[in-house]
């Protein structure tokens, strides 16, 4: 499937479309979260700029651009500036393989899911880079916790993502969605492993994108702002952007892998995919504004002692299910 | 020929452009008034007595080693997961033995206290 006849031109235009979409999504994810948090706390949230504060993200972007690019004197200057650049590339590029509807995809290669998982696990490198280059104790502690958490939670995440791969027999996200046709969403069917894998995927995604209750790397009350302590202005904005994109991708992947993607009762299409993604996204923020965070030791023991064995059991259970069917 | 990768080829360099353009813009538009007080690393109001680049606790290395073990396991599981229908019960048995050995390792690490954080 190529638009414009020429595959190179098609690739270029798709790249531009995906990235513009990604920037829009990231900007409005921030607006959505602010509005959602405000409503939960019985206050109006952004209202001044545009209707219901809809232009607020653009105003914020312009404001951040006009801030001084500040680097602490003891920081490792090249690394300090490189980290926020690298941290946005991975989530931006991941969006290229996330389909939002039949045909609504930048590219649907046969290893789509593997590509998405690989890129999202690359996030840990620039985060560690930022923490180390800041030469700040809070940032370094935050970075160490972030690295330990990201690599630990990656294993249950991979195991949970294996369940839909086993059930559908493909890495291509389009095939995984097609395998859930007729309401056989993997979160509902097979009854046991599917649902548990969905919960596991959701919780480990929360941890991977450093969301409460797993936001130990940021932990404002003990680490000031964790990795981003020394970052301000636009370079902080880039890390913030990457975090929101990462959360959005996690919700989109959960909707695609376990909730049937763009399929739903009534006509299939992008509206179902958007509805499911936004619902999961809202759930993440609902949790964020309702729950407390875990301690660092609880975080690690949940991962290694509960999530990892559970993931292994789920992989085996779904393999047995497919063999017996 | 499989052209489904060409968008990815363009997405990666284009994605690199976005943060670079933003950094250049912020350097053009932003004020430049560096001062000694502004560029001191934040340490709750005092000047940092030492550099932050120091040794860190060994438990982080332990997590990294466990991660390597189990991530390699996931690497083996992925190709099996897409082809296991063709491999049948034989492939399933082989994978079970592989996983059993790894679970033994996890149990050993657990018993030895390698998973404790304090």
CSV table of C-alpha atoms in Angstrom, one decimal:
chain,number,residue,atom,x,y,z
A,1,UNK,CA,0.0,0.0,0.0
A,2,UNK,CA,1.7,3.2,-1.1
A,3,UNK,CA,0.3,6.6,-1.6
A,4,UNK,CA,1.7,8.9,-4.3
A,5,UNK,CA,3.1,5.9,-6.3
A,6,UNK,CA,6.7,6.4,-5.2
A,7,UNK,CA,7.5,4.4,-2.0
A,8,UNK,CA,10.2,6.9,-1.0
A,9,UNK,CA,7.9,9.9,-1.2
A,10,UNK,CA,5.2,7.8,0.6
A,11,UNK,CA,7.7,7.1,3.4
A,12,UNK,CA,8.7,10.7,3.7
A,13,UNK,CA,5.2,12.0,3.8
A,14,UNK,CA,4.1,9.3,6.3
A,15,UNK,CA,7.0,10.3,8.5
A,16,UNK,CA,6.0,14.0,8.4
A,17,UNK,CA,2.3,13.1,9.2
A,18,UNK,CA,3.3,10.7,12.0
A,19,UNK,CA,5.5,13.3,13.6
A,20,UNK,CA,3.0,16.2,13.3
A,21,UNK,CA,0.4,13.9,14.8
A,22,UNK,CA,2.8,13.0,17.6
A,23,UNK,CA,3.4,16.6,18.5
A,24,UNK,CA,-0.3,17.3,18.6
A,25,UNK,CA,-1.0,14.3,20.7
A,26,UNK,CA,1.8,15.2,23.1
A,27,UNK,CA,0.6,18.8,23.5
A,28,UNK,CA,-3.0,17.8,24.0
A,29,UNK,CA,-2.1,14.9,26.3
A,30,UNK,CA,-0.7,17.6,28.7
A,31,UNK,CA,-3.8,19.7,28.4
A,32,UNK,CA,-6.0,16.6,29.0
A,33,UNK,CA,-4.1,15.7,32.1
A,34,UNK,CA,-4.3,19.2,33.5
A,35,UNK,CA,-8.0,19.5,32.9
A,36,UNK,CA,-8.7,16.0,34.2
A,37,UNK,CA,-6.6,16.6,37.4
A,38,UNK,CA,-8.3,19.9,37.9
A,39,UNK,CA,-11.8,18.4,37.6
A,40,UNK,CA,-10.9,15.7,40.1
A,41,UNK,CA,-9.8,18.3,42.5
A,42,UNK,CA,-12.9,20.4,42.0
A,43,UNK,CA,-11.2,23.3,40.2
A,44,UNK,CA,-11.6,24.5,36.6
A,45,UNK,CA,-8.0,24.0,35.3
A,46,UNK,CA,-6.7,26.0,32.3
A,47,UNK,CA,-9.5,28.3,31.1
A,48,UNK,CA,-7.9,31.5,29.9
A,49,UNK,CA,-6.1,30.8,26.7
A,50,UNK,CA,-8.7,29.8,24.0
A,51,UNK,CA,-12.0,28.0,24.6
A,52,UNK,CA,-11.7,25.8,27.7
A,53,UNK,CA,-7.9,26.5,27.7
A,54,UNK,CA,-7.5,24.6,24.4
A,55,UNK,CA,-4.7,26.9,23.3
A,56,UNK,CA,-2.9,26.5,26.6
A,57,UNK,CA,-0.3,23.9,25.2
A,58,UNK,CA,0.7,26.3,22.5
A,59,UNK,CA,1.1,29.1,24.9
A,60,UNK,CA,3.2,26.8,27.2
A,61,UNK,CA,5.4,25.8,24.3
A,62,UNK,CA,6.0,29.5,23.3
A,63,UNK,CA,6.8,30.3,26.9
A,64,UNK,CA,9.2,27.4,27.3
A,65,UNK,CA,11.0,28.5,24.1
A,66,UNK,CA,11.6,31.9,25.5
A,67,UNK,CA,13.3,30.6,28.6
A,68,UNK,CA,17.1,30.7,29.1
A,69,UNK,CA,19.0,27.5,28.2
A,70,UNK,CA,20.6,27.0,31.5
A,71,UNK,CA,23.4,24.4,32.1
A,72,UNK,CA,24.9,24.0,35.6
A,73,UNK,CA,28.7,24.8,35.6
A,74,UNK,CA,29.7,21.3,37.0
A,75,UNK,CA,27.4,19.4,34.5
A,76,UNK,CA,28.8,17.4,31.6
A,77,UNK,CA,27.7,19.9,29.0
A,78,UNK,CA,27.5,17.8,25.8
A,79,UNK,CA,25.8,14.9,27.6
A,80,UNK,CA,23.4,17.2,29.4
A,81,UNK,CA,22.2,18.7,26.2
A,82,UNK,CA,22.2,15.4,24.3
A,83,UNK,CA,19.9,13.6,26.8
A,84,UNK,CA,16.7,15.5,26.1
A,85,UNK,CA,17.2,15.3,22.4
A,86,UNK,CA,17.6,11.5,22.5
A,87,UNK,CA,14.8,11.0,25.0
A,88,UNK,CA,12.1,12.3,22.6
A,89,UNK,CA,13.3,10.4,19.5
A,90,UNK,CA,12.2,7.0,20.7
A,91,UNK,CA,8.6,7.7,21.6
A,92,UNK,CA,8.2,9.9,18.4
A,93,UNK,CA,9.5,7.1,16.2
A,94,UNK,CA,7.4,4.5,18.0
A,95,UNK,CA,4.2,6.2,17.0
A,96,UNK,CA,5.0,5.3,13.4
A,97,UNK,CA,4.1,1.7,13.9
A,98,UNK,CA,1.0,2.3,16.1
A,99,UNK,CA,-2.1,1.8,13.9
A,100,UNK,CA,-5.2,3.8,14.8
A,101,UNK,CA,-7.5,2.2,12.4
A,102,UNK,CA,-7.5,0.2,9.2
A,103,UNK,CA,-5.0,2.1,7.0
A,104,UNK,CA,-4.4,4.7,9.7
A,105,UNK,CA,-0.8,3.8,10.3
A,106,UNK,CA,2.6,5.2,9.4
A,107,UNK,CA,4.0,1.8,8.7
A,108,UNK,CA,2.9,-1.7,9.7
A,109,UNK,CA,6.0,-3.9,9.3
A,110,UNK,CA,6.0,-7.5,10.2
A,111,UNK,CA,8.0,-6.8,13.4
A,112,UNK,CA,5.8,-3.8,14.5
A,113,UNK,CA,5.3,-4.8,18.1
A,114,UNK,CA,8.9,-5.8,18.5
A,115,UNK,CA,10.0,-2.4,17.1
A,116,UNK,CA,7.7,-0.5,19.5
A,117,UNK,CA,8.8,-2.5,22.5
A,118,UNK,CA,12.5,-2.1,21.6
A,119,UNK,CA,12.3,1.6,21.1
A,120,UNK,CA,10.3,2.2,24.3
A,121,UNK,CA,13.0,0.3,26.3
A,122,UNK,CA,15.7,2.5,24.9
A,123,UNK,CA,14.2,5.4,27.0
A,124,UNK,CA,16.3,4.3,29.9
A,125,UNK,CA,19.6,5.3,28.3
A,126,UNK,CA,18.9,9.0,27.8
A,127,UNK,CA,17.3,9.2,31.3
A,128,UNK,CA,20.4,7.7,32.9
A,129,UNK,CA,22.5,10.1,30.7
A,130,UNK,CA,20.5,13.1,32.0
A,131,UNK,CA,20.9,12.0,35.6
A,132,UNK,CA,24.6,11.4,35.4
A,133,UNK,CA,25.4,14.5,33.3
A,134,UNK,CA,23.6,16.8,35.7
A,135,UNK,CA,26.2,16.2,38.4
A,136,UNK,CA,23.5,16.6,41.0
A,137,UNK,CA,22.8,14.2,43.8
A,138,UNK,CA,19.0,14.2,43.5
A,139,UNK,CA,19.3,13.7,39.7
A,140,UNK,CA,21.8,10.9,40.1
A,141,UNK,CA,19.6,9.1,42.7
A,142,UNK,CA,16.6,9.6,40.5
A,143,UNK,CA,18.5,8.2,37.5
A,144,UNK,CA,19.7,5.2,39.3
A,145,UNK,CA,16.2,4.4,40.5
A,146,UNK,CA,14.8,5.1,37.0
A,147,UNK,CA,17.3,2.7,35.4
A,148,UNK,CA,16.7,0.0,38.0
A,149,UNK,CA,13.0,0.3,37.7
A,150,UNK,CA,12.9,0.5,33.9
A,151,UNK,CA,15.0,-2.5,33.3
A,152,UNK,CA,13.2,-4.6,36.0
A,153,UNK,CA,9.7,-3.8,34.8
A,154,UNK,CA,10.7,-4.4,31.2
A,155,UNK,CA,10.8,-8.2,31.7
A,156,UNK,CA,7.2,-8.5,32.9
A,157,UNK,CA,6.2,-6.1,30.2
A,158,UNK,CA,7.8,-8.3,27.5
A,159,UNK,CA,6.2,-11.4,29.0
A,160,UNK,CA,2.7,-9.7,29.1
A,161,UNK,CA,3.2,-8.6,25.5
A,162,UNK,CA,4.1,-12.2,24.6
A,163,UNK,CA,0.6,-13.3,25.4
A,164,UNK,CA,-1.1,-11.6,22.5
A,165,UNK,CA,1.8,-12.6,20.3
A,166,UNK,CA,1.3,-16.2,21.2
A,167,UNK,CA,-2.5,-16.0,20.8
A,168,UNK,CA,-2.3,-14.4,17.4
A,169,UNK,CA,1.0,-15.8,16.2
A,170,UNK,CA,2.4,-12.6,14.7
A,171,UNK,CA,4.4,-9.5,15.6
A,172,UNK,CA,2.5,-7.4,13.1
A,173,UNK,CA,0.1,-5.2,15.2
A,174,UNK,CA,-2.4,-5.3,12.4
A,175,UNK,CA,-2.5,-9.1,12.6
A,176,UNK,CA,-2.8,-9.0,16.3
A,177,UNK,CA,-5.9,-6.7,16.0
A,178,UNK,CA,-7.3,-8.9,13.2
A,179,UNK,CA,-7.0,-12.0,15.5
A,180,UNK,CA,-9.4,-10.4,18.0
A,181,UNK,CA,-12.2,-10.2,15.4
A,182,UNK,CA,-15.8,-10.7,16.5
A,183,UNK,CA,-15.5,-9.4,20.1
A,184,UNK,CA,-12.8,-12.0,21.0
A,185,UNK,CA,-10.7,-9.4,22.6
A,186,UNK,CA,-7.6,-10.8,24.3
A,187,UNK,CA,-8.5,-9.1,27.6
A,188,UNK,CA,-11.7,-11.2,27.7
A,189,UNK,CA,-10.8,-14.3,25.8
A,190,UNK,CA,-9.2,-16.7,26.9
A,191,UNK,CA,-10.9,-15.8,30.2
A,192,UNK,CA,-8.0,-16.3,32.7
A,193,UNK,CA,-4.6,-15.5,31.1
A,194,UNK,CA,-5.9,-12.8,28.7
A,195,UNK,CA,-7.4,-10.6,31.4
A,196,UNK,CA,-4.4,-11.1,33.8
A,197,UNK,CA,-2.0,-10.3,31.0
A,198,UNK,CA,-3.9,-7.1,30.3
A,199,UNK,CA,-3.7,-6.1,33.9
A,200,UNK,CA,0.0,-7.0,34.0
A,201,UNK,CA,0.7,-5.1,30.8
A,202,UNK,CA,-1.2,-2.0,32.1
A,203,UNK,CA,0.7,-2.0,35.5
A,204,UNK,CA,4.1,-2.6,34.0
A,205,UNK,CA,3.4,0.2,31.4
A,206,UNK,CA,2.6,2.5,34.3
A,207,UNK,CA,6.0,1.6,35.8
A,208,UNK,CA,7.8,2.0,32.5
A,209,UNK,CA,6.4,5.5,31.9
A,210,UNK,CA,7.1,6.4,35.6
A,211,UNK,CA,3.5,7.0,36.6
A,212,UNK,CA,2.1,6.9,40.1
A,213,UNK,CA,2.0,4.5,41.9
A,214,UNK,CA,5.4,3.6,40.4
A,215,UNK,CA,6.9,7.1,40.0
A,216,UNK,CA,9.8,6.5,42.5
A,217,UNK,CA,12.4,8.0,40.1
A,218,UNK,CA,10.6,11.4,40.4
A,219,UNK,CA,9.3,11.2,43.9
A,220,UNK,CA,9.0,14.9,44.5
A,221,UNK,CA,8.8,14.6,48.3
A,222,UNK,CA,12.2,13.0,48.5
A,223,UNK,CA,14.1,13.7,45.3
A,224,UNK,CA,12.9,17.2,44.4
A,225,UNK,CA,12.3,16.3,40.7
A,226,UNK,CA,14.5,13.3,40.2
A,227,UNK,CA,16.3,13.2,36.9
A,228,UNK,CA,14.9,16.6,35.8
A,229,UNK,CA,16.1,18.6,38.8
A,230,UNK,CA,18.7,20.5,36.9
A,231,UNK,CA,16.6,20.8,33.7
A,232,UNK,CA,14.6,24.0,33.0
A,233,UNK,CA,13.0,25.7,30.1
A,234,UNK,CA,12.8,23.9,26.8
A,235,UNK,CA,15.2,21.1,27.7
A,236,UNK,CA,12.9,20.2,30.6
A,237,UNK,CA,10.0,20.6,28.2
A,238,UNK,CA,11.5,17.9,25.9
A,239,UNK,CA,11.7,15.4,28.7
A,240,UNK,CA,8.2,16.2,29.8
A,241,UNK,CA,7.0,15.7,26.3
A,242,UNK,CA,8.7,12.3,26.0
A,243,UNK,CA,7.0,11.2,29.2
A,244,UNK,CA,3.5,12.1,28.0
A,245,UNK,CA,4.2,10.5,24.6
A,246,UNK,CA,5.4,7.4,26.4
A,247,UNK,CA,2.2,7.2,28.4
A,248,UNK,CA,0.1,7.7,25.4
A,249,UNK,CA,1.9,5.0,23.5
A,250,UNK,CA,1.5,2.6,26.4
A,251,UNK,CA,-2.3,3.3,26.4
A,252,UNK,CA,-2.5,2.8,22.6
A,253,UNK,CA,-0.6,-0.5,22.8
A,254,UNK,CA,-2.8,-1.8,25.6
A,255,UNK,CA,-5.9,-0.9,23.5
A,256,UNK,CA,-4.4,-2.6,20.4
A,257,UNK,CA,-3.0,-5.7,22.1
A,258,UNK,CA,-5.8,-6.5,24.5
A,259,UNK,CA,-8.9,-4.5,23.8
A,260,UNK,CA,-9.4,-5.2,20.1
A,261,UNK,CA,-7.9,-2.0,18.8
A,262,UNK,CA,-10.3,-0.3,16.3
A,263,UNK,CA,-12.9,-3.1,16.5
A,264,UNK,CA,-16.0,-2.6,18.5
A,265,UNK,CA,-19.7,-3.1,18.6
A,266,UNK,CA,-21.1,-1.4,15.6
A,267,UNK,CA,-18.9,0.0,12.8
A,268,UNK,CA,-15.2,-0.5,13.2
A,269,UNK,CA,-12.9,2.4,12.8
A,270,UNK,CA,-10.6,5.0,14.3
A,271,UNK,CA,-13.3,6.2,16.7
A,272,UNK,CA,-13.2,3.0,18.7
A,273,UNK,CA,-9.4,3.1,18.9
A,274,UNK,CA,-9.4,6.7,20.0
A,275,UNK,CA,-12.1,6.0,22.6
A,276,UNK,CA,-10.3,3.0,24.1
A,277,UNK,CA,-6.9,4.8,24.1
A,278,UNK,CA,-8.4,7.9,25.8
A,279,UNK,CA,-10.2,5.7,28.4
A,280,UNK,CA,-6.9,3.9,29.3
A,281,UNK,CA,-5.1,7.2,29.3
A,282,UNK,CA,-7.7,8.7,31.6
A,283,UNK,CA,-7.4,5.7,33.9
A,284,UNK,CA,-3.7,6.3,34.2
A,285,UNK,CA,-4.3,9.8,35.3
A,286,UNK,CA,-7.2,8.8,37.5
A,287,UNK,CA,-4.8,6.5,39.3
A,288,UNK,CA,-2.2,9.2,39.4
A,289,UNK,CA,-4.4,11.6,41.2
A,290,UNK,CA,-5.9,9.0,43.6
A,291,UNK,CA,-3.1,6.7,44.7
A,292,UNK,CA,0.1,7.1,46.8
A,293,UNK,CA,3.4,5.9,45.5
A,294,UNK,CA,5.2,2.7,46.6
A,295,UNK,CA,8.6,2.7,48.3
A,296,UNK,CA,11.6,1.8,46.2
A,297,UNK,CA,12.0,-1.6,47.9
A,298,UNK,CA,8.3,-2.4,47.5
A,299,UNK,CA,8.6,-1.4,43.9
A,300,UNK,CA,11.4,-3.9,43.2
A,301,UNK,CA,9.9,-6.7,45.2
A,302,UNK,CA,6.5,-6.4,43.4
A,303,UNK,CA,8.3,-6.6,40.1
A,304,UNK,CA,10.6,-9.6,40.8
A,305,UNK,CA,8.5,-11.6,43.2
A,306,UNK,CA,5.0,-11.1,41.8
A,307,UNK,CA,5.0,-9.7,38.3
A,308,UNK,CA,7.9,-11.9,36.9
A,309,UNK,CA,6.5,-15.3,38.1
A,310,UNK,CA,3.0,-14.2,37.0
A,311,UNK,CA,4.3,-13.3,33.5
A,312,UNK,CA,6.0,-16.7,33.1
A,313,UNK,CA,2.8,-18.5,34.2
A,314,UNK,CA,0.7,-16.4,31.8
A,315,UNK,CA,3.0,-17.2,28.8
A,316,UNK,CA,2.9,-20.9,29.5
A,317,UNK,CA,-0.9,-20.8,30.1
A,318,UNK,CA,-1.6,-19.1,26.9
A,319,UNK,CA,0.7,-21.5,25.0
A,320,UNK,CA,-1.2,-24.4,26.4
A,321,UNK,CA,-4.5,-22.7,25.6
A,322,UNK,CA,-3.6,-22.3,21.9
A,323,UNK,CA,-2.3,-25.9,21.7
A,324,UNK,CA,-5.4,-27.4,23.2
A,325,UNK,CA,-7.8,-25.3,21.1
B,1,UNK,CA,9.9,-5.9,-2.2
B,2,UNK,CA,8.8,-5.0,1.3
B,3,UNK,CA,8.4,-1.2,1.4
B,4,UNK,CA,6.7,-1.1,4.8
B,5,UNK,CA,10.0,0.0,6.5
B,6,UNK,CA,10.6,3.2,4.4
B,7,UNK,CA,8.4,5.4,6.7
B,8,UNK,CA,10.6,4.2,9.6
B,9,UNK,CA,13.7,5.2,7.7
B,10,UNK,CA,12.4,8.7,7.4
B,11,UNK,CA,10.8,8.9,10.9
B,12,UNK,CA,14.0,8.5,12.8
B,13,UNK,CA,16.0,11.4,11.2
B,14,UNK,CA,12.9,13.6,11.2
B,15,UNK,CA,12.3,12.8,14.9
B,16,UNK,CA,15.9,13.9,15.5
B,17,UNK,CA,15.1,17.2,13.8
B,18,UNK,CA,12.2,18.2,16.2
B,19,UNK,CA,14.3,18.4,19.5
B,20,UNK,CA,17.2,20.0,17.6
B,21,UNK,CA,15.0,22.7,16.1
B,22,UNK,CA,13.5,23.3,19.5
B,23,UNK,CA,16.9,23.6,21.2
B,24,UNK,CA,18.1,26.0,18.5
B,25,UNK,CA,14.9,28.1,18.8
B,26,UNK,CA,15.2,28.3,22.6
B,27,UNK,CA,18.8,29.5,22.2
B,28,UNK,CA,17.7,32.1,19.7
B,29,UNK,CA,14.6,33.3,21.5
B,30,UNK,CA,15.7,32.9,25.1
B,31,UNK,CA,17.6,35.4,27.2
B,32,UNK,CA,21.3,34.9,27.9
B,33,UNK,CA,22.2,36.2,31.4
B,34,UNK,CA,24.3,33.5,33.0
B,35,UNK,CA,25.4,34.2,36.5
B,36,UNK,CA,27.4,32.3,39.1
B,37,UNK,CA,24.4,31.7,41.4
B,38,UNK,CA,22.2,30.4,38.6
B,39,UNK,CA,24.5,27.8,37.4
B,40,UNK,CA,25.2,26.2,40.8
B,41,UNK,CA,23.7,22.6,41.0
B,42,UNK,CA,20.6,22.5,43.2
B,43,UNK,CA,21.2,21.0,46.6
B,44,UNK,CA,18.4,22.4,48.7
B,45,UNK,CA,20.0,25.8,49.0
B,46,UNK,CA,23.6,25.0,50.0
B,47,UNK,CA,26.6,24.9,47.7
B,48,UNK,CA,27.3,21.2,46.9
B,49,UNK,CA,30.2,20.1,49.1
B,50,UNK,CA,31.3,17.2,46.8
B,51,UNK,CA,30.7,16.2,43.2
B,52,UNK,CA,27.7,13.9,42.7
B,53,UNK,CA,29.7,11.5,40.5
B,54,UNK,CA,30.5,9.0,43.1
B,55,UNK,CA,30.3,5.3,43.7
B,56,UNK,CA,26.8,3.9,44.0
B,57,UNK,CA,25.3,0.9,45.9
B,58,UNK,CA,26.1,-2.5,44.6
B,59,UNK,CA,22.4,-3.6,44.6
B,60,UNK,CA,21.9,-1.7,41.4
B,61,UNK,CA,24.5,-3.9,39.7
B,62,UNK,CA,22.6,-6.9,41.0
B,63,UNK,CA,19.4,-5.7,39.4
B,64,UNK,CA,21.3,-5.2,36.2
B,65,UNK,CA,22.7,-8.7,36.2
B,66,UNK,CA,19.3,-10.2,36.9
B,67,UNK,CA,17.9,-8.1,34.1
B,68,UNK,CA,20.4,-9.4,31.7
B,69,UNK,CA,19.6,-13.0,32.5
B,70,UNK,CA,15.8,-12.6,32.1
B,71,UNK,CA,16.0,-10.3,29.1
B,72,UNK,CA,18.0,-12.9,27.2
B,73,UNK,CA,15.3,-15.3,28.2
B,74,UNK,CA,12.7,-13.0,26.7
B,75,UNK,CA,14.8,-12.8,23.5
B,76,UNK,CA,14.6,-16.6,23.3
B,77,UNK,CA,10.8,-16.6,24.0
B,78,UNK,CA,10.0,-14.1,21.2
B,79,UNK,CA,10.9,-16.3,18.1
B,80,UNK,CA,9.3,-19.3,19.8
B,81,UNK,CA,6.1,-17.3,20.4
B,82,UNK,CA,5.5,-16.6,16.7
B,83,UNK,CA,6.4,-20.1,15.5
B,84,UNK,CA,5.2,-22.3,18.3
B,85,UNK,CA,2.2,-23.6,16.4
B,86,UNK,CA,4.5,-25.2,13.9
B,87,UNK,CA,6.8,-26.5,16.6
B,88,UNK,CA,3.9,-28.2,18.4
B,89,UNK,CA,4.1,-30.0,21.7
B,90,UNK,CA,7.8,-30.7,21.1
B,91,UNK,CA,8.7,-27.0,21.0
B,92,UNK,CA,6.5,-26.5,24.0
B,93,UNK,CA,8.3,-29.2,26.0
B,94,UNK,CA,11.7,-27.7,25.1
B,95,UNK,CA,10.6,-24.3,26.1
B,96,UNK,CA,9.2,-25.6,29.4
B,97,UNK,CA,12.6,-27.1,30.2
B,98,UNK,CA,14.3,-23.9,29.3
B,99,UNK,CA,11.9,-21.9,31.5
B,100,UNK,CA,12.2,-24.4,34.4
B,101,UNK,CA,15.9,-23.9,34.5
B,102,UNK,CA,15.4,-20.2,34.6
B,103,UNK,CA,12.8,-20.4,37.3
B,104,UNK,CA,15.2,-22.5,39.3
B,105,UNK,CA,17.7,-19.7,38.9
B,106,UNK,CA,15.1,-17.2,40.1
B,107,UNK,CA,14.2,-19.3,43.1
B,108,UNK,CA,17.9,-19.6,44.0
B,109,UNK,CA,18.4,-15.9,43.7
B,110,UNK,CA,15.3,-15.3,45.8
B,111,UNK,CA,16.5,-17.7,48.5
B,112,UNK,CA,19.9,-16.1,48.6
B,113,UNK,CA,18.4,-12.7,49.1
B,114,UNK,CA,19.4,-11.3,45.7
B,115,UNK,CA,15.9,-9.8,45.3
B,116,UNK,CA,15.9,-8.0,48.6
B,117,UNK,CA,16.3,-4.2,48.3
B,118,UNK,CA,17.7,-3.5,51.8
